[in-house]
């Protein structure tokens, strides 16, 4: 076995990243190097300027963690766990080096849902609207503000209510397979306040075909949170928000089976399991 992959120095194995260490340590999400999870990859000693890193061509969040630089990598649900994953790291002196890491496979269950036929068999008009919105949202979710550093990657639960563990479920709407569930659903009655899960700036608001009334908050370095199906949006694009600031109310707009908050977390334009960022539920 000569082709052993080196530099697979993943964190999260010790107590530190599980939240029992010092405060600085708890600013990282729980590590889960699986499709739909977060890989914490060591990039070297943090005794010089911050290196930058890309994954799949997209910039990745890098932060100091004690004495080390750590890349906090969002791994897409579609990632192939059989393949070694590679970051391209660019050090402050301009030199580039690959840093590889491995994934563990994760099997996600299937979820069957019944929704209004209009939200599965799209009319020509709805399809055109959806395509426009998909392009817009994809662009928004690729946003990477290198100058804004998240104070923490630990999040507040954005509304009170029971959390589902439905992230990553392969969904079948009215018998037809659709894309997997890219977030966590929190059940709450219409009108329940929704707060920003961390401080940041409101990057986008809108009324979208599937997501309904939606708010997206930028926390910096490609770390974004998304809040969907709101009955009401209580903020606006460009507004700075503190962690815990009210931004809207739970509703049932868009493609839903009933009132709830759909909450997604993005890193490097990949939606990852919000549970990794939240206090134990
Ligand atoms: Zn959802």
Tab-separated table of C-alpha atoms in Angstrom, residues 118-119 122 124-142 204-214 216 226 228-229 253-255 266:
chain	number	residue	atom	x	y	z
A	118	UNK	CA	-48.189	22.509	-9.085
A	119	UNK	CA	-44.962	22.136	-7.111
A	122	UNK	CA	-44.319	22.718	-13.207
A	124	UNK	CA	-44.207	26.523	-18.452
A	125	UNK	CA	-44.437	29.806	-16.542
A	126	UNK	CA	-43.463	28.230	-13.210
A	127	UNK	CA	-40.580	26.397	-14.853
A	128	UNK	CA	-39.264	29.634	-16.352
A	129	UNK	CA	-39.614	31.327	-12.962
A	130	UNK	CA	-37.861	28.451	-11.218
A	131	UNK	CA	-34.967	28.527	-13.726
A	132	UNK	CA	-34.477	32.267	-13.161
A	133	UNK	CA	-34.561	31.820	-9.410
A	134	UNK	CA	-32.201	28.852	-9.497
A	135	UNK	CA	-29.619	30.898	-11.416
A	136	UNK	CA	-30.025	33.813	-9.022
A	137	UNK	CA	-29.789	31.664	-5.875
A	138	UNK	CA	-26.794	29.707	-7.171
A	139	UNK	CA	-25.011	32.999	-7.699
A	140	UNK	CA	-25.962	34.299	-4.242
A	141	UNK	CA	-24.853	31.083	-2.557
A	142	UNK	CA	-21.419	31.300	-4.221
A	204	UNK	CA	-30.576	38.286	-0.175
A	205	UNK	CA	-34.303	38.261	0.431
A	206	UNK	CA	-36.992	37.082	-1.945
A	207	UNK	CA	-40.171	35.147	-2.601
A	208	UNK	CA	-39.106	31.995	-4.426
A	209	UNK	CA	-41.139	29.237	-6.049
A	210	UNK	CA	-39.877	26.372	-3.871
A	211	UNK	CA	-38.376	28.238	-0.909
A	212	UNK	CA	-41.175	30.772	-0.429
A	213	UNK	CA	-40.245	33.924	1.462
A	214	UNK	CA	-36.532	33.586	2.074
A	216	UNK	CA	-29.990	34.581	3.327
A	226	UNK	CA	-30.704	30.425	4.654
A	228	UNK	CA	-37.180	29.562	4.014
A	229	UNK	CA	-40.985	29.356	3.865
A	253	UNK	CA	-44.839	29.707	1.727
A	254	UNK	CA	-43.319	27.828	-1.245
A	255	UNK	CA	-43.254	24.025	-1.556
A	266	UNK	CA	-23.612	26.789	3.371
